[in-house]
Short mmCIF file of C-alpha atoms in Angstrom, two decimals:
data_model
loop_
_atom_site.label_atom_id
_atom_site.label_comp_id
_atom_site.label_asym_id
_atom_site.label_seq_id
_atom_site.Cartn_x
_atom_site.Cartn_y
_atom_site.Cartn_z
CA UNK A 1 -52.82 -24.82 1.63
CA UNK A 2 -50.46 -23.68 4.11
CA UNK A 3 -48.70 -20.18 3.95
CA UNK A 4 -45.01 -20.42 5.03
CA UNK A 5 -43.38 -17.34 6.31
CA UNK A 6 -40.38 -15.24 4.60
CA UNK A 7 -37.84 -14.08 6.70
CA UNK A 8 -35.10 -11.20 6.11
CA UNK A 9 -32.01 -11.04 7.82
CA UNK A 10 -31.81 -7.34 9.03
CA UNK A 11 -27.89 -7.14 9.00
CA UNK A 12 -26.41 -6.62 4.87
CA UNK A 13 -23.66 -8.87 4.42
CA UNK A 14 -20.84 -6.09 4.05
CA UNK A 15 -18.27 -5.52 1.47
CA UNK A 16 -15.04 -6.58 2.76
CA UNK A 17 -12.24 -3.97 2.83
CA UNK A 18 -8.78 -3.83 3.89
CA UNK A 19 -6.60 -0.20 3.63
CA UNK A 20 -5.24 2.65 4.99
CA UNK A 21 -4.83 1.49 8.94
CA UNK A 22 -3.32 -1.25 7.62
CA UNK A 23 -0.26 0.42 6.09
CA UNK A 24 -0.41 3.65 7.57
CA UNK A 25 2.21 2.28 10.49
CA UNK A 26 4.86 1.48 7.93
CA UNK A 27 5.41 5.27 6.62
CA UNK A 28 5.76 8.65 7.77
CA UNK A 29 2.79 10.70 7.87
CA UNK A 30 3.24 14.23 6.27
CA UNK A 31 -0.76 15.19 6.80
CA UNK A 32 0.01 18.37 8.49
CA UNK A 33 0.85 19.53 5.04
CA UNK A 34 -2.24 18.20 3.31
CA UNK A 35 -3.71 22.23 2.54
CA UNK A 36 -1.11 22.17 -0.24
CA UNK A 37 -1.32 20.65 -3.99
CA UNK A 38 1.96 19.62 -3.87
CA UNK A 39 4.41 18.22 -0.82
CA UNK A 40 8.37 19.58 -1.18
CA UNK A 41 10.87 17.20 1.03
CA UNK A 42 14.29 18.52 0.62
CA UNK A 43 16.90 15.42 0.99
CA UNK A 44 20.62 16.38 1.51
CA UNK A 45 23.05 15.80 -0.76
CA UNK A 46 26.44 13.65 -1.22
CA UNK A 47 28.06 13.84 2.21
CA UNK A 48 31.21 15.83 2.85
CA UNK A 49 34.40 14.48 2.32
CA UNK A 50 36.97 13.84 4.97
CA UNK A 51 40.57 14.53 5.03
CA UNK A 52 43.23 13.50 6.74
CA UNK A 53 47.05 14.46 7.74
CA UNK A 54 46.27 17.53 5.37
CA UNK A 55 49.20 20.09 5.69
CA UNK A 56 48.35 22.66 2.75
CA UNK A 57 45.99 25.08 3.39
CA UNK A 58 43.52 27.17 2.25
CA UNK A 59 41.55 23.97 1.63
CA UNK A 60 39.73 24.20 -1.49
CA UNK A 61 35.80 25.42 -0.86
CA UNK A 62 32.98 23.33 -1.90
CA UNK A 63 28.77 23.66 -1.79
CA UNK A 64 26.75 20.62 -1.14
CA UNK A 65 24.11 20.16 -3.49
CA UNK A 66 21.06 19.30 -1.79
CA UNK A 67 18.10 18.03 -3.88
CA UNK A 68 14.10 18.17 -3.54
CA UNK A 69 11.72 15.43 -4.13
CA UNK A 70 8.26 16.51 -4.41
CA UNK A 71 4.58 14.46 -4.90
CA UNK A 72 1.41 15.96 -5.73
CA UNK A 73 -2.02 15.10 -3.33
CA UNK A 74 -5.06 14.65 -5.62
CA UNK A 75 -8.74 13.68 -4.86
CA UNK A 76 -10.46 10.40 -4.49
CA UNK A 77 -13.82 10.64 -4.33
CA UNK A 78 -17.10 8.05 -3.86
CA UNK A 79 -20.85 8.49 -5.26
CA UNK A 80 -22.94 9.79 -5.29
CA UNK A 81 -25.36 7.30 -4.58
CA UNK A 82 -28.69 7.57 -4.48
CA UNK A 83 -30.81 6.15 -1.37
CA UNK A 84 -34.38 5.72 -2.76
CA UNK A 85 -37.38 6.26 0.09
CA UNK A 86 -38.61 3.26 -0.45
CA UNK A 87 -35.40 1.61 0.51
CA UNK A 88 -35.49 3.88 3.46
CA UNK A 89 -38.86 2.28 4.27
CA UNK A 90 -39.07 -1.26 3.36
CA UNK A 91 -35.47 -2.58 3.59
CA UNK A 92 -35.04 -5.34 6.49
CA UNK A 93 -31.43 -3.57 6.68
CA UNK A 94 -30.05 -0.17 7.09
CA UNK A 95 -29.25 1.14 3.63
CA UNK A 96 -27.56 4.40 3.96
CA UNK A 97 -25.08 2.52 7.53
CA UNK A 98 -23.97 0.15 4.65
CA UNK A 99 -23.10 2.18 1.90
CA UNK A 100 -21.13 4.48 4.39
CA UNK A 101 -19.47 1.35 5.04
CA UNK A 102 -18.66 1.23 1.43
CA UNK A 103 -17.43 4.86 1.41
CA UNK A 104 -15.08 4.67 4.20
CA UNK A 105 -13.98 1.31 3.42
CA UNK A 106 -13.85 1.98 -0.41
CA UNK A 107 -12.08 5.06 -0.10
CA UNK A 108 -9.54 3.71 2.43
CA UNK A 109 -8.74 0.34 -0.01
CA UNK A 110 -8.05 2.76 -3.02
CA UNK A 111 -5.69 5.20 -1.51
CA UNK A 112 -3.98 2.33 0.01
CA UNK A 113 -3.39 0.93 -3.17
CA UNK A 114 -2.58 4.40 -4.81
CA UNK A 115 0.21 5.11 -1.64
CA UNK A 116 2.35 1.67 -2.47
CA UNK A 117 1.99 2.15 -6.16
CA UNK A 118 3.61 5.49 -5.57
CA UNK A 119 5.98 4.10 -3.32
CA UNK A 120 7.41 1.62 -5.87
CA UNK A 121 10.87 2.37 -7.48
CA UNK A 122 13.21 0.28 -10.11
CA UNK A 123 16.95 1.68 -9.56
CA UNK A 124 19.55 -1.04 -10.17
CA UNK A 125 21.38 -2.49 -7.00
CA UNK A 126 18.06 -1.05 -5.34
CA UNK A 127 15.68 -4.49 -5.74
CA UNK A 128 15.47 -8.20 -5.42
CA UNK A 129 14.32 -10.97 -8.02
CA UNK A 130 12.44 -13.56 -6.24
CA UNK A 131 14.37 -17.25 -6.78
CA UNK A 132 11.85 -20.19 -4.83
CA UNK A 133 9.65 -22.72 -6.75
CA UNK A 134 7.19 -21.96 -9.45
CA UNK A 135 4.22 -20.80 -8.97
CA UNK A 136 1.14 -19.73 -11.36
CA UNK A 137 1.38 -15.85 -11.79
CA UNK A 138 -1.24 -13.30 -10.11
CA UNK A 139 -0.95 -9.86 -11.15
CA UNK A 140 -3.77 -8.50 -13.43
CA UNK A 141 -3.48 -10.02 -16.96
CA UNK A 142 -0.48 -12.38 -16.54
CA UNK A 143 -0.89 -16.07 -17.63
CA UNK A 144 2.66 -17.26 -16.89
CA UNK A 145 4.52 -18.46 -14.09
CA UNK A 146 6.93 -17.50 -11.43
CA UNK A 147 9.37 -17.86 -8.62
CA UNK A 148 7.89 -17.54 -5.09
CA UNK A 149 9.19 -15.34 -2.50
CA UNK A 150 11.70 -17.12 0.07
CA UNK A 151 13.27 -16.43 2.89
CA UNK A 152 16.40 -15.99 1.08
CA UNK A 153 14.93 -12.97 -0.90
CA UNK A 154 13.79 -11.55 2.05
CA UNK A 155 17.48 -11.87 3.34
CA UNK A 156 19.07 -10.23 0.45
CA UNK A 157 16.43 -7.44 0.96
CA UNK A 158 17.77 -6.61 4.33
CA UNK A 159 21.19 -6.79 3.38
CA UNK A 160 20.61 -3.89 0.99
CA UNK A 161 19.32 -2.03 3.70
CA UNK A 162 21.82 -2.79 5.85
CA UNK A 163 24.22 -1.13 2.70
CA UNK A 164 22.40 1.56 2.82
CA UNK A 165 22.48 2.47 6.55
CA UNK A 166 19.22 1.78 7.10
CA UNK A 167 18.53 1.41 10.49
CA UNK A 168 17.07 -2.29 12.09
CA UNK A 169 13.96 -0.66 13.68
CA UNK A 170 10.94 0.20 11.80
CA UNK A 171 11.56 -2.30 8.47
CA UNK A 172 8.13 -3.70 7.00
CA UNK A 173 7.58 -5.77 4.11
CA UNK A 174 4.17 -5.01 2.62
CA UNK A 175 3.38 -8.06 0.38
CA UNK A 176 0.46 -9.46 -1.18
CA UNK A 177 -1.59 -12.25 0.52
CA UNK A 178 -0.15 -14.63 -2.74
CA UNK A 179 3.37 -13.68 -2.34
CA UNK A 180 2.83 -13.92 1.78
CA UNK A 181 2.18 -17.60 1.32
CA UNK A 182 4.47 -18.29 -1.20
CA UNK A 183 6.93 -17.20 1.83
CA UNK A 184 5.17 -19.46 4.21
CA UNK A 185 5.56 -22.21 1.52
CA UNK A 186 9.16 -21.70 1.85
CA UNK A 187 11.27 -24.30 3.07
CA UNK A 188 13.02 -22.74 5.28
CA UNK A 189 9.58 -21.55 7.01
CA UNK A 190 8.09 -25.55 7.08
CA UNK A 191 7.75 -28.20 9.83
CA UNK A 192 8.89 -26.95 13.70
CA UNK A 193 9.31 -23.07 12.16
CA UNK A 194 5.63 -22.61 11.01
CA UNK A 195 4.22 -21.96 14.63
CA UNK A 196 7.33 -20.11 15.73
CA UNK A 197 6.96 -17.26 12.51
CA UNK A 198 3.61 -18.00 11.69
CA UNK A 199 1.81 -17.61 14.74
CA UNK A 200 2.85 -13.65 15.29
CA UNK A 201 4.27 -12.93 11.64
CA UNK A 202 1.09 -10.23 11.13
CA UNK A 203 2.07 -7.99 14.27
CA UNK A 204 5.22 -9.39 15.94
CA UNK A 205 8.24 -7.25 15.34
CA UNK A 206 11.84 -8.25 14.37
CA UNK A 207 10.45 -11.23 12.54
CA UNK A 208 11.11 -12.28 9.98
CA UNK A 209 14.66 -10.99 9.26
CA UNK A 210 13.85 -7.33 10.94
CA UNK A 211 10.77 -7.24 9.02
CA UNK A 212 7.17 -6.81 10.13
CA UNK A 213 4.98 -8.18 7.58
CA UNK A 214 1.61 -6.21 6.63
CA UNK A 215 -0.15 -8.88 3.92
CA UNK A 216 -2.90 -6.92 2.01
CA UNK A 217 -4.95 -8.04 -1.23
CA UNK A 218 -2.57 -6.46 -3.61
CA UNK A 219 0.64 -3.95 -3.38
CA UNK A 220 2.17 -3.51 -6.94
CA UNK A 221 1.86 -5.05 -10.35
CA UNK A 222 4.73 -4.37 -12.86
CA UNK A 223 5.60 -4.77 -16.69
CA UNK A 224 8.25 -7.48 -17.67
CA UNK A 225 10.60 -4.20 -17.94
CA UNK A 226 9.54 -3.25 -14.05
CA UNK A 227 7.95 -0.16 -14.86
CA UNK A 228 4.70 0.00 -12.62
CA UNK A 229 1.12 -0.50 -13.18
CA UNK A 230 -1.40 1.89 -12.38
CA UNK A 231 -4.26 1.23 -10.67
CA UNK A 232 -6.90 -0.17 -12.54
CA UNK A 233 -4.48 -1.31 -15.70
CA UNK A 234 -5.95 -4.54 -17.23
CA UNK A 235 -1.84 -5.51 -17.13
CA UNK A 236 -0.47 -8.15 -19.31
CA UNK A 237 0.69 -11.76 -19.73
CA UNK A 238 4.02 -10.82 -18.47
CA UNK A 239 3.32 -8.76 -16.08
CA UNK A 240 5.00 -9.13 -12.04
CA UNK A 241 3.83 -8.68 -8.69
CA UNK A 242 6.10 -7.39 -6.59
CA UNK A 243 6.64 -6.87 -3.03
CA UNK A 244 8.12 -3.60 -0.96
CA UNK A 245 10.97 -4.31 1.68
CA UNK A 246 11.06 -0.52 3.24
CA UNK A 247 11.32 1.36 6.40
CA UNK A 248 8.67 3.61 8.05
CA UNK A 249 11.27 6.90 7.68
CA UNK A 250 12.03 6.06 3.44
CA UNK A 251 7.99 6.43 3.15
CA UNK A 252 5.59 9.17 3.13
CA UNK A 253 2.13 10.41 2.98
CA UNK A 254 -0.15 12.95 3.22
CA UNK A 255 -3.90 12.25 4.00
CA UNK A 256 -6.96 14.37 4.57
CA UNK A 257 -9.90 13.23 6.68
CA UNK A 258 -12.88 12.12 4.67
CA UNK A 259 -15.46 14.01 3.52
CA UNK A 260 -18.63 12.67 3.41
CA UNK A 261 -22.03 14.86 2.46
CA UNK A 262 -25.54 13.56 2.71
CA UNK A 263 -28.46 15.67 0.92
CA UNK A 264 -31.51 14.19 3.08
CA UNK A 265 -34.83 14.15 1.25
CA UNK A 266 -34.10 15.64 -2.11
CA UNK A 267 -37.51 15.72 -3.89
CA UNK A 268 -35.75 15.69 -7.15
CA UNK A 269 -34.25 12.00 -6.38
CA UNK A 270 -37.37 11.18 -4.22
CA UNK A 271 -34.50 10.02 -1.51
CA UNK A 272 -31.03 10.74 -0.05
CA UNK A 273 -27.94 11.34 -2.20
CA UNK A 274 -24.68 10.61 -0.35
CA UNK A 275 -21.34 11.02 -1.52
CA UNK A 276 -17.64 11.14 -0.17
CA UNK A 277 -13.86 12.15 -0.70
CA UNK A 278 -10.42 12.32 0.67
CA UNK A 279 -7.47 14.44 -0.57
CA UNK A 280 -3.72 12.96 -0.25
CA UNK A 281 -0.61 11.32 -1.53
CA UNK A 282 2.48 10.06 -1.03
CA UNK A 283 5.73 9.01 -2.02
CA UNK A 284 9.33 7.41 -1.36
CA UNK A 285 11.06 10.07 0.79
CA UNK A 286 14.12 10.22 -0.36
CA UNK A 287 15.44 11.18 -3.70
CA UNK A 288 18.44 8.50 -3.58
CA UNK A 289 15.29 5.87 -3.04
CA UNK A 290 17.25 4.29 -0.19
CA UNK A 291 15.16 2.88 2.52
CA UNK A 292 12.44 0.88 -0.02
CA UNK A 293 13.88 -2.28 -1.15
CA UNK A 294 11.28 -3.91 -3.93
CA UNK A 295 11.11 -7.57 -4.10
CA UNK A 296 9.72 -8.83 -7.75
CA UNK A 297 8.39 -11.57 -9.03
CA UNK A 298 11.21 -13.52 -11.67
CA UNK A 299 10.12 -15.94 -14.62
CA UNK A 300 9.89 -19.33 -13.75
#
C-alpha cells in the first residue's frame, strides 16, 4: 500500500485589512498632541461686520465670541494572545509574524472606522440624500432598499462646499466599496466615461467633481433619524449608510504609535503572550461643521 506525502504550505493565508494609511491623507493630523486625554481646537467666531460711508462716531464696541471644540483620545487595544510552544515548534508557518499582522492590521481597521464615525455630523443644509436607482440596503441590520449614490449627489456635495468657502484643493469623499459602485453604476459614469474616471478614480486628484475618492469596507451606518451608529451596533432594518464629502483641513486626528509587548517564554502559559495598543482620536475640526459634507443613503 503506498504512502502518499502531506504537504504544508509554510506561508498563513493572512487576514485582510484595510485602515489608517488609507484615510490618514484626507485629515489633519493633530498627533503632536496625543500626551493629552483630551484635544482643545479653538475655532473663531462670527466674522466682523463691515461698514460703510459711516459718518457717526464712536462706533459702537463689540467682542467676538470665539468657540472651542474639543474630542477625547481613548485606547484601543489587541490580545493578548497566547503563542503555545508547540506552535512555535511544529507549525509549517510563522505564528507569532501572523498574528502581528493581525495586531497592526486589526488595530489600524478599527481606529479607522472609529475616526469617520467621529467625523460624521447631521446639521440641516449641511448633507445630501442620495437620489439614483434602487438598490438592496447594506448597513448592519437593514433589510430595505435604497437610492444609489450618483454623480449628481456628489455635485450637490461640492456645491455646499463651495457655500461654505471651502477651498477646491484637498476635497475627498470617503465612501464605502457598495456606495463606490453604486457611483460607478451611475449613468452619467457608463460607456466612453468608465476608463476616463475609473481608471485613476482611487488616487487621481480633481476627479470626480474636486473629489479624491478613498473606497474602504465601511465608513458610517446611521438610524432612519441620521443619528450615527457606533461601532459594533447590530443596527436596524432602517438603518443608512452614508458617505463623507470633506476636506483634509475640516478633519482631525490624533494618533499614537502602536504598542506592542511580547512576554517570550512565560512558563505559566508554556509559550509567548503578545499583546498591542494605540491611543488616539479625532474629530470634525470645526465647531460650525463646515468642511464635511455627509452624503446618505434615502429610501427607495
Amino acid at each position: 500500500m503506498a504512502i502518499q506525502k502531506e504537504l504544508w504550505i509554510n506561508q498563513i493565508q493572512e487576514n485582510l485589512y484595510k485602515g489608517l494609511e488609507a484615510i490618514k491623507i484626507a485629515a489633519t493630523d493633530d498627533s503632536a498632541y496625543v500626551n493629552a486625554k483630551t484635544v482643545h481646537i479653538p475655532t473663531a467666531g462670527a466674522a466682523t461686520a463691515i461698514t460703510k460711508g459711516n459718518g457717526t462716531y464712536p462706533v459702537s464696541v463689540v467682542e467676538r465670541t470665539d468657540q472651542i471644540l474639543d474630542y477625547n483620545l481613548t485606547n484601543y487595544e489587541f490580545g493578548p494572545y497566547r503563542i503555545g510552544w508547540a506552535d512555535q515548534l511544529q507549525l509549517s508557518y510563522d505564528k507569532t509574524a501572523s498574528l502581528v499582522n493581525d495586531l497592526m492590521g486589526g488595530l489600524s481597521e478599527r481606529v479607522a472606522r472609529e475616526l469617520m464615525i467621529s467625523w460624521y455630523h447631521y446639521t440641516a443644509g449641511k448633507y445630501v440624500l442620495t437620489t439614483g436607482s434602487s438598490y438592496s440596503d447594506h448597513a448592519t441590520g437593514a433589510t430595505g432598499s435604497s437610492k444609489g449614490l450618483t454623480g449628481k449627489d456628489l455635485r450637490r456635495a461640492a456645491a455646499i462646499l463651495d457655500g461654505q468657502k471651502i477651498p477646491m484643493q484637498d476635497r475627498y469623499l470617503l465612501v464605502d466599496n457598495t456606495m463606490f459602485w453604486q457611483l460607478m453604476d451611475d449613468l452619467e459614469y457608463n460607456a466612453e466615461r468608465v476608463g476616463a474616471i475609473g481608471n485613476g478614480l482611487q488616487t487621481a486628484p480633481g476627479t470626480p467633481y474636486g473629489f479624491t475618492v478613498i473606497a474602504m469596507p465601511a465608513v458610517v451606518y446611521v438610524t432612519s433619524a441620521g443619528v450615527v451608529r457606533a461601532y459594533g451596533n447590530a443596527g436596524a432594518t432602517t438603518d443608512q449608510a452614508a458617505a463623507l464629502a470633506v476636506h483634509k483641513s475640516a478633519l482631525s486626528f490624533a494618533l499614537s504609535g502602536t504598542w506592542v509587548s511580547e512576554k517570550t517564554d512565560d512558563p505559566t502559559y508554556f509559550g509567548s503572550i503578545l499583546s498591542g495598543s494605540i491611543f488616539g482620536g479625532g474629530s470634525y475640526r470645526r465647531y460650525d461643521k463646515l468642511g464635511v459634507v455627509p452624503i446618505i443613503q434615502d429610501n427607495a
